[in-house]
Structures are given as structure tokens and as C-alpha cells.
């Protein structure tokens, strides 16, 4: 078993300064949360997926998704689509926006994405998937990566073949989520296939699926031999997880979970960043989902979540949050 640490590695010419990254998640991996994840120890961050067709036709919302801050780097900006021409255009726009890596989503299982032949639907059309990846590779100078699932369902697992196809057209790294499209996000991720992909490729492989703790991050790295891990749902409302994984890989120990008041502080920081980048009205709507994760498992979370969900405007939202903080601080020494 190889020794696991948090040393740097490379995707093409891009140096990645550690082994743990923020997975691309629609509605979560925006600039606000990416900044928090990076600050807390993420080695690299991935953006929400951006429609290549939206880029091609200059959709205004799509333009907002392309925004990055220099402090986030290295950023992997993810695009999706099944039209090679649109993917090539999207990759060029991503490069021009300053992202050092462009990632193509061939793993999203959501119905509205796969119904158009995009996301994990490309696992069913390997020849088209190759054309899509090759179009991006030929369009830009930055490295192109691809995010895969194991296959469409248990009877059509083809990730090893797909990964080899991606390498053959010049893709610089692949990320593998250890579930099929049919599984969505249920059941257990199968790391055996991630291990198989790593065995047959010469390019880096990033593992994804069921990384929920420092121990599981190290276990995936050790078992599969992958070059890094992506943390997705386990990081929702918990950017401290990146810090803990980084510490565990470097020292074998890690910090305690945050206290209730510390979670409240981070929730307010997240809200303020959302206000900065998206405006108060949209931020106040979007923070409700994030808030439910920040306070999950804390005392009387359901009651306070209801209060947060009906808070209208910045002052009202902050008032409820501060009231909950006071409630938690009365419970001296409370730790999640």
C-alpha cells in the first residue's frame, strides 16, 4: 500500500497543491462557497456546471456562472453538453475567463440534463463522447478533464473503456464518481472501478463518491491509488471538512468539529458572500438551503430552520440567525 500524504501533483501543466477538491454541485459550488472551501483547505475547486449551449448563445445567467476570483485558483470550470461545436466554444470561453482547467461533465444524472443527451447520457454514446472531449482538447491550450460515472446502469458499466477513450483523445485527467446514473446518489459508491481506471490510465484519476470524513478520504486514496478525491454532499454546510482532511493527510490527526456558534459564524459569512456576489434578494433565498445544512443536527434545528425560511430581507434573516446564536451560546460547550 503506497504512503498517502497531501503532496502536490499535476493536471497537464497545472500544479494542484494537495489531494482534496470541492466537487462540482449545482446550486452549491458557486463563487461564494468555493471561496470558503478554498480558505478552509481545499486544494482545488470545481465550479457548478455551465451549459455549453448557454455560452454559445450568450445566456446572461450563464455568464454569471463563469465568474471566478483569483484567490480561488486553481479552478476547474465545468461545462456540459453533447454538441462538439458548442463544447469547443464553451472551452474557449472558459479559457478566456481565466480558468486553468476546463472540465466536461459526463456524469450528471439529473433527468433534464440526460434527456438532452448530456451529462451521464454520454456514457451511452462513447463515440459521441470522444468527439465532445476531442473538440475541447483541440480548442484550447489549457488541460481538459472529464467527469464520468460508472455507466448508465449495473448492466452497462463501461467506465474503464470510457476513461481509456478519454485519454486517447488527449484528456489530461478523469474524475470518476463510483455510482451509475441509475443509482443517482443512493446506495454505496463502488471504489473498485475507480481502482481499475487508475490501473489502466497513465493520466491522473480523481475519485468521487462517499468521501464523508478524513478517514474515508484517506481510505479512497489508499485503496484506489487515485491522485486526489472530490468532496461533494458531505461538504454542504461543512467547509471545515476540507481542513480536517488536509490535516489528517499531513499529520494523522485533525481538528474537532466546529461548535454551534462557529457554525453560525460561517453561515453568516456565507450569506454575506452571497449578498456580495448575487445581491440581497437572491442571496436571502439561496441561503435558506445552505442554512439547513449548517444547522443540521443542532438543538431545535427544525424550529429555527422554519424561522430562517420565512425571514424576508437581510435584517430579518440576520436577526433570526443571531437569536439562534444566543440560544446556542446559552448551552455552554455545545459541539456538533
Tab-separated table of C-alpha atoms in Angstrom:
chain	number	residue	atom	x	y	z
A	1	UNK	CA	0.000	0.000	0.000
A	2	UNK	CA	1.517	3.317	-1.015
A	3	UNK	CA	2.131	6.064	1.520
A	4	UNK	CA	-0.580	8.714	1.421
A	5	UNK	CA	0.156	12.377	2.029
A	6	UNK	CA	-1.034	15.764	0.817
A	7	UNK	CA	1.734	16.435	-1.704
A	8	UNK	CA	1.202	18.376	-4.920
A	9	UNK	CA	0.543	16.782	-8.313
A	10	UNK	CA	-0.316	17.970	-11.812
A	11	UNK	CA	-3.163	18.124	-14.306
A	12	UNK	CA	-1.324	18.859	-17.521
A	13	UNK	CA	0.889	21.838	-16.729
A	14	UNK	CA	-1.273	22.939	-13.773
A	15	UNK	CA	0.060	22.259	-10.277
A	16	UNK	CA	-2.553	21.041	-7.803
A	17	UNK	CA	-1.222	21.745	-4.284
A	18	UNK	CA	-2.904	18.864	-2.445
A	19	UNK	CA	-5.200	15.874	-2.632
A	20	UNK	CA	-8.703	17.133	-1.852
A	21	UNK	CA	-11.037	19.183	-4.028
A	22	UNK	CA	-14.557	20.579	-3.951
A	23	UNK	CA	-16.817	18.629	-6.316
A	24	UNK	CA	-18.978	20.465	-8.851
A	25	UNK	CA	-22.503	20.771	-7.431
A	26	UNK	CA	-25.319	22.763	-8.987
A	27	UNK	CA	-26.581	25.347	-6.521
A	28	UNK	CA	-23.634	24.874	-4.172
A	29	UNK	CA	-20.282	25.221	-5.928
A	30	UNK	CA	-20.729	28.911	-6.738
A	31	UNK	CA	-18.068	31.536	-6.081
A	32	UNK	CA	-19.298	32.149	-2.521
A	33	UNK	CA	-18.893	28.585	-1.344
A	34	UNK	CA	-15.768	27.971	-3.419
A	35	UNK	CA	-14.068	30.813	-1.548
A	36	UNK	CA	-14.989	29.255	1.800
A	37	UNK	CA	-13.856	25.788	0.698
A	38	UNK	CA	-10.541	27.153	-0.556
A	39	UNK	CA	-9.989	29.135	2.626
A	40	UNK	CA	-10.656	26.033	4.694
A	41	UNK	CA	-8.104	23.910	2.878
A	42	UNK	CA	-9.471	22.649	-0.447
A	43	UNK	CA	-6.537	22.079	-2.800
A	44	UNK	CA	-8.653	22.884	-5.851
A	45	UNK	CA	-12.274	23.760	-6.516
A	46	UNK	CA	-14.735	22.897	-9.279
A	47	UNK	CA	-17.497	25.189	-10.435
A	48	UNK	CA	-21.155	24.468	-10.951
A	49	UNK	CA	-21.668	23.017	-14.402
A	50	UNK	CA	-22.229	25.617	-17.099
A	51	UNK	CA	-24.215	24.915	-20.255
A	52	UNK	CA	-22.061	24.972	-23.378
A	53	UNK	CA	-25.169	25.903	-25.352
A	54	UNK	CA	-25.811	28.725	-22.890
A	55	UNK	CA	-22.295	30.001	-23.523
A	56	UNK	CA	-22.725	29.667	-27.286
A	57	UNK	CA	-25.896	31.752	-27.231
A	58	UNK	CA	-24.626	34.309	-24.673
A	59	UNK	CA	-27.152	33.488	-21.964
A	60	UNK	CA	-26.875	36.132	-19.219
A	61	UNK	CA	-27.261	33.662	-16.320
A	62	UNK	CA	-24.557	31.505	-17.862
A	63	UNK	CA	-22.180	34.466	-17.884
A	64	UNK	CA	-22.680	34.876	-14.125
A	65	UNK	CA	-21.632	31.251	-13.582
A	66	UNK	CA	-18.303	31.930	-15.297
A	67	UNK	CA	-17.156	34.406	-12.646
A	68	UNK	CA	-14.084	33.495	-10.589
A	69	UNK	CA	-11.796	35.185	-8.078
A	70	UNK	CA	-8.022	34.877	-8.377
A	71	UNK	CA	-7.764	33.628	-4.791
A	72	UNK	CA	-9.790	30.513	-5.734
A	73	UNK	CA	-7.188	29.177	-8.115
A	74	UNK	CA	-6.680	26.529	-9.287
A	75	UNK	CA	-10.269	26.397	-10.512
A	76	UNK	CA	-11.681	23.638	-12.698
A	77	UNK	CA	-14.573	25.187	-14.597
A	78	UNK	CA	-17.112	22.585	-15.659
A	79	UNK	CA	-19.188	22.746	-18.823
A	80	UNK	CA	-21.782	20.305	-20.109
A	81	UNK	CA	-23.281	19.453	-23.461
A	82	UNK	CA	-23.239	16.857	-26.212
A	83	UNK	CA	-22.662	19.080	-29.234
A	84	UNK	CA	-18.921	19.120	-30.079
A	85	UNK	CA	-19.088	22.577	-31.656
A	86	UNK	CA	-20.783	24.087	-28.606
A	87	UNK	CA	-18.332	22.335	-26.277
A	88	UNK	CA	-15.398	23.776	-28.252
A	89	UNK	CA	-16.876	27.271	-27.972
A	90	UNK	CA	-17.535	26.745	-24.277
A	91	UNK	CA	-13.995	25.567	-23.656
A	92	UNK	CA	-12.584	28.648	-25.403
A	93	UNK	CA	-14.762	30.956	-23.295
A	94	UNK	CA	-13.678	29.153	-20.118
A	95	UNK	CA	-10.042	29.595	-21.124
A	96	UNK	CA	-10.589	33.280	-21.879
A	97	UNK	CA	-12.278	33.718	-18.492
A	98	UNK	CA	-9.021	32.695	-16.811
A	99	UNK	CA	-9.774	29.175	-15.645
A	100	UNK	CA	-6.651	26.988	-15.750
A	101	UNK	CA	-8.685	23.794	-16.318
A	102	UNK	CA	-11.871	23.059	-18.245
A	103	UNK	CA	-13.882	20.022	-17.168
A	104	UNK	CA	-16.583	18.294	-19.219
A	105	UNK	CA	-19.489	16.802	-17.307
A	106	UNK	CA	-20.326	13.282	-18.451
A	107	UNK	CA	-21.684	12.259	-15.076
A	108	UNK	CA	-24.684	14.398	-14.129
A	109	UNK	CA	-27.677	12.056	-13.607
A	110	UNK	CA	-30.435	14.689	-13.463
A	111	UNK	CA	-33.340	13.967	-15.813
A	112	UNK	CA	-33.483	17.371	-17.502
A	113	UNK	CA	-29.776	17.052	-18.354
A	114	UNK	CA	-29.721	13.462	-19.589
A	115	UNK	CA	-32.961	13.902	-21.561
A	116	UNK	CA	-30.994	16.163	-23.911
A	117	UNK	CA	-28.234	13.597	-24.302
A	118	UNK	CA	-25.927	15.496	-21.956
A	119	UNK	CA	-24.273	14.551	-18.652
A	120	UNK	CA	-24.260	10.840	-17.900
A	121	UNK	CA	-26.267	10.139	-21.081
A	122	UNK	CA	-22.908	10.411	-22.855
A	123	UNK	CA	-21.892	7.194	-21.089
A	124	UNK	CA	-24.323	5.500	-23.510
A	125	UNK	CA	-22.756	7.098	-26.595
A	126	UNK	CA	-18.966	6.569	-26.304
A	127	UNK	CA	-18.189	7.634	-29.881
A	128	UNK	CA	-20.010	10.933	-29.413
A	129	UNK	CA	-18.366	11.375	-26.016
A	130	UNK	CA	-14.964	11.055	-27.689
A	131	UNK	CA	-15.889	13.702	-30.263
A	132	UNK	CA	-17.077	16.024	-27.495
A	133	UNK	CA	-13.867	15.614	-25.487
A	134	UNK	CA	-11.623	15.887	-28.546
A	135	UNK	CA	-13.365	19.090	-29.644
A	136	UNK	CA	-12.486	20.704	-26.322
A	137	UNK	CA	-8.913	19.405	-26.335
A	138	UNK	CA	-8.280	20.820	-29.794
A	139	UNK	CA	-9.931	24.159	-28.998
A	140	UNK	CA	-7.804	25.245	-26.028
A	141	UNK	CA	-4.298	25.299	-24.609
A	142	UNK	CA	-5.397	24.607	-21.027
A	143	UNK	CA	-5.847	20.997	-19.874
A	144	UNK	CA	-9.232	19.359	-20.408
A	145	UNK	CA	-10.614	16.911	-17.846
A	146	UNK	CA	-13.756	14.761	-17.874
A	147	UNK	CA	-16.098	13.729	-15.060
A	148	UNK	CA	-17.539	10.208	-15.517
A	149	UNK	CA	-19.928	7.834	-13.780
A	150	UNK	CA	-19.510	4.069	-13.796
A	151	UNK	CA	-22.051	3.702	-16.585
A	152	UNK	CA	-25.762	4.112	-17.208
A	153	UNK	CA	-26.834	1.201	-15.002
A	154	UNK	CA	-25.464	-2.002	-13.488
A	155	UNK	CA	-25.855	-3.881	-16.778
A	156	UNK	CA	-23.849	-1.327	-18.777
A	157	UNK	CA	-20.852	-0.362	-16.651
A	158	UNK	CA	-18.270	0.932	-19.115
A	159	UNK	CA	-16.216	3.459	-17.195
A	160	UNK	CA	-12.877	1.742	-17.818
A	161	UNK	CA	-13.435	1.791	-21.576
A	162	UNK	CA	-14.720	5.379	-21.443
A	163	UNK	CA	-11.726	6.536	-19.421
A	164	UNK	CA	-9.341	4.956	-21.926
A	165	UNK	CA	-11.211	6.638	-24.755
A	166	UNK	CA	-10.877	9.990	-22.996
A	167	UNK	CA	-7.139	9.530	-22.552
A	168	UNK	CA	-6.781	8.549	-26.224
A	169	UNK	CA	-8.150	11.910	-27.416
A	170	UNK	CA	-5.896	13.969	-25.159
A	171	UNK	CA	-7.864	14.465	-21.949
A	172	UNK	CA	-5.446	15.374	-19.140
A	173	UNK	CA	-7.279	13.719	-16.206
A	174	UNK	CA	-10.551	11.981	-15.414
A	175	UNK	CA	-12.733	12.086	-12.319
A	176	UNK	CA	-14.836	9.015	-11.578
A	177	UNK	CA	-17.947	9.006	-9.413
A	178	UNK	CA	-18.346	5.448	-8.177
A	179	UNK	CA	-22.064	5.179	-8.977
A	180	UNK	CA	-24.119	4.523	-12.093
A	181	UNK	CA	-26.610	7.007	-13.456
A	182	UNK	CA	-29.438	4.739	-12.308
A	183	UNK	CA	-28.165	4.952	-8.718
A	184	UNK	CA	-28.289	8.742	-8.765
A	185	UNK	CA	-26.867	9.485	-5.286
A	186	UNK	CA	-28.226	6.435	-3.495
A	187	UNK	CA	-26.549	3.245	-2.379
A	188	UNK	CA	-22.850	2.786	-1.863
A	189	UNK	CA	-20.195	4.098	-4.236
A	190	UNK	CA	-18.123	1.305	-5.795
A	191	UNK	CA	-14.463	2.212	-5.456
A	192	UNK	CA	-13.323	-0.952	-7.266
A	193	UNK	CA	-13.951	0.664	-10.636
A	194	UNK	CA	-12.048	3.801	-9.645
A	195	UNK	CA	-9.140	1.495	-8.814
A	196	UNK	CA	-9.458	-0.237	-12.184
A	197	UNK	CA	-9.451	3.071	-14.043
A	198	UNK	CA	-6.338	4.182	-12.181
A	199	UNK	CA	-4.639	0.904	-13.067
A	200	UNK	CA	-5.120	1.281	-16.834
A	201	UNK	CA	-4.555	5.024	-17.301
A	202	UNK	CA	-1.330	6.994	-17.331
A	203	UNK	CA	-3.119	10.314	-16.697
A	204	UNK	CA	-4.308	11.357	-13.205
A	205	UNK	CA	-7.528	9.913	-11.815
A	206	UNK	CA	-9.688	11.710	-9.250
A	207	UNK	CA	-12.026	9.661	-7.062
A	208	UNK	CA	-15.524	10.743	-6.054
A	209	UNK	CA	-18.268	9.106	-4.015
A	210	UNK	CA	-18.751	8.513	-0.287
A	211	UNK	CA	-15.882	10.719	0.854
A	212	UNK	CA	-17.539	11.903	4.052
A	213	UNK	CA	-14.702	12.171	6.557
A	214	UNK	CA	-10.919	12.463	6.806
A	215	UNK	CA	-10.741	8.700	7.291
A	216	UNK	CA	-12.793	7.924	4.171
A	217	UNK	CA	-10.740	10.381	2.089
A	218	UNK	CA	-7.529	8.620	3.060
A	219	UNK	CA	-9.147	5.220	2.572
A	220	UNK	CA	-10.148	6.081	-1.002
A	221	UNK	CA	-6.671	7.358	-1.805
A	222	UNK	CA	-5.091	4.229	-0.358
A	223	UNK	CA	-7.495	1.686	-1.840
A	224	UNK	CA	-7.850	3.082	-5.352
A	225	UNK	CA	-4.447	4.713	-5.798
A	226	UNK	CA	-6.223	7.772	-7.193
A	227	UNK	CA	-4.385	11.072	-7.298
A	228	UNK	CA	-6.995	13.088	-5.397
A	229	UNK	CA	-10.529	12.955	-4.057
A	230	UNK	CA	-13.537	15.172	-4.605
A	231	UNK	CA	-15.836	16.022	-1.709
A	232	UNK	CA	-19.424	16.790	-2.624
A	233	UNK	CA	-22.527	16.448	-0.473
A	234	UNK	CA	-20.557	15.897	2.744
A	235	UNK	CA	-19.186	19.425	2.387
A	236	UNK	CA	-22.607	21.064	2.256
A	237	UNK	CA	-22.718	23.313	5.290
A	238	UNK	CA	-19.378	21.871	6.370
A	239	UNK	CA	-16.365	23.592	4.762
A	240	UNK	CA	-14.347	22.527	7.828
A	241	UNK	CA	-14.183	19.057	6.266
A	242	UNK	CA	-11.522	20.259	3.826
A	243	UNK	CA	-9.376	21.475	6.700
A	244	UNK	CA	-9.821	18.204	8.567
A	245	UNK	CA	-8.909	16.075	5.533
A	246	UNK	CA	-5.853	18.207	4.819
A	247	UNK	CA	-4.722	17.902	8.440
A	248	UNK	CA	-5.327	14.158	8.525
A	249	UNK	CA	-3.323	13.518	5.364
A	250	UNK	CA	-0.457	15.647	6.658
A	251	UNK	CA	-0.361	14.749	10.351
A	252	UNK	CA	-2.624	11.758	11.008
A	253	UNK	CA	-4.853	13.841	13.287
A	254	UNK	CA	-7.419	16.566	12.697
A	255	UNK	CA	-9.329	19.366	14.395
A	256	UNK	CA	-12.527	18.888	16.349
A	257	UNK	CA	-15.830	19.576	14.652
A	258	UNK	CA	-16.955	23.210	14.919
A	259	UNK	CA	-19.131	24.379	17.777
A	260	UNK	CA	-22.674	25.605	17.210
A	261	UNK	CA	-21.682	29.293	17.388
A	262	UNK	CA	-18.814	28.624	14.957
A	263	UNK	CA	-21.303	27.153	12.523
A	264	UNK	CA	-23.439	30.256	12.880
A	265	UNK	CA	-20.420	32.459	12.155
A	266	UNK	CA	-19.717	30.528	8.959
A	267	UNK	CA	-23.365	30.670	7.929
A	268	UNK	CA	-23.277	34.467	8.225
A	269	UNK	CA	-20.015	34.651	6.276
A	270	UNK	CA	-21.570	32.527	3.554
A	271	UNK	CA	-24.644	34.758	3.495
A	272	UNK	CA	-22.551	37.929	3.272
A	273	UNK	CA	-20.599	36.492	0.344
A	274	UNK	CA	-23.837	35.569	-1.413
A	275	UNK	CA	-25.105	39.116	-0.878
A	276	UNK	CA	-21.863	40.461	-2.327
A	277	UNK	CA	-21.974	38.350	-5.457
A	278	UNK	CA	-25.700	37.869	-6.067
A	279	UNK	CA	-27.487	40.720	-4.336
A	280	UNK	CA	-29.546	40.643	-1.145
A	281	UNK	CA	-32.815	39.354	-2.601
A	282	UNK	CA	-31.352	36.320	-4.364
A	283	UNK	CA	-28.880	35.693	-1.538
A	284	UNK	CA	-31.668	35.608	1.049
A	285	UNK	CA	-33.500	32.985	-0.989
A	286	UNK	CA	-30.452	30.849	-1.716
A	287	UNK	CA	-29.000	30.893	1.808
A	288	UNK	CA	-32.055	29.026	3.141
A	289	UNK	CA	-30.879	25.776	1.569
A	290	UNK	CA	-27.351	26.281	2.841
A	291	UNK	CA	-28.634	27.210	6.313
A	292	UNK	CA	-30.443	23.893	6.652
A	293	UNK	CA	-27.096	22.117	6.239
A	294	UNK	CA	-25.193	24.422	8.593
A	295	UNK	CA	-27.616	23.840	11.461
A	296	UNK	CA	-28.481	20.204	10.737
A	297	UNK	CA	-28.260	18.105	13.895
A	298	UNK	CA	-28.084	21.110	16.219
A	299	UNK	CA	-30.548	21.717	19.075
A	300	UNK	CA	-34.068	22.538	17.894
A	301	UNK	CA	-32.778	22.912	14.335
A	302	UNK	CA	-36.198	22.254	12.777
A	303	UNK	CA	-37.838	25.170	14.602
A	304	UNK	CA	-35.054	27.582	13.742
A	305	UNK	CA	-34.900	26.364	10.136
A	306	UNK	CA	-38.580	27.275	9.761
A	307	UNK	CA	-37.870	30.758	11.122
A	308	UNK	CA	-34.967	31.187	8.700
A	309	UNK	CA	-37.090	30.041	5.768
A	310	UNK	CA	-39.719	32.721	6.343
A	311	UNK	CA	-37.269	35.537	7.083
A	312	UNK	CA	-37.695	38.278	4.465
A	313	UNK	CA	-34.758	40.568	3.751
A	314	UNK	CA	-31.277	40.883	5.179
A	315	UNK	CA	-32.152	42.432	8.536
A	316	UNK	CA	-34.820	39.827	9.246
A	317	UNK	CA	-32.567	36.919	8.303
A	318	UNK	CA	-29.637	38.157	10.399
A	319	UNK	CA	-31.935	38.794	13.370
A	320	UNK	CA	-33.104	35.159	13.321
A	321	UNK	CA	-29.530	33.890	12.956
A	322	UNK	CA	-28.287	35.996	15.862
A	323	UNK	CA	-31.195	34.836	18.014
A	324	UNK	CA	-30.243	31.243	17.304
A	325	UNK	CA	-26.616	32.026	18.145
A	326	UNK	CA	-27.701	33.371	21.535
A	327	UNK	CA	-29.780	30.259	22.081
A	328	UNK	CA	-26.771	28.037	21.331
A	329	UNK	CA	-24.352	30.038	23.464
A	330	UNK	CA	-26.614	29.514	26.437
A	331	UNK	CA	-25.772	25.835	26.028
A	332	UNK	CA	-22.133	26.302	27.042
A	333	UNK	CA	-19.728	23.838	25.462
A	334	UNK	CA	-22.181	22.579	22.866
A	335	UNK	CA	-20.348	20.857	19.983
A	336	UNK	CA	-21.985	19.193	16.994
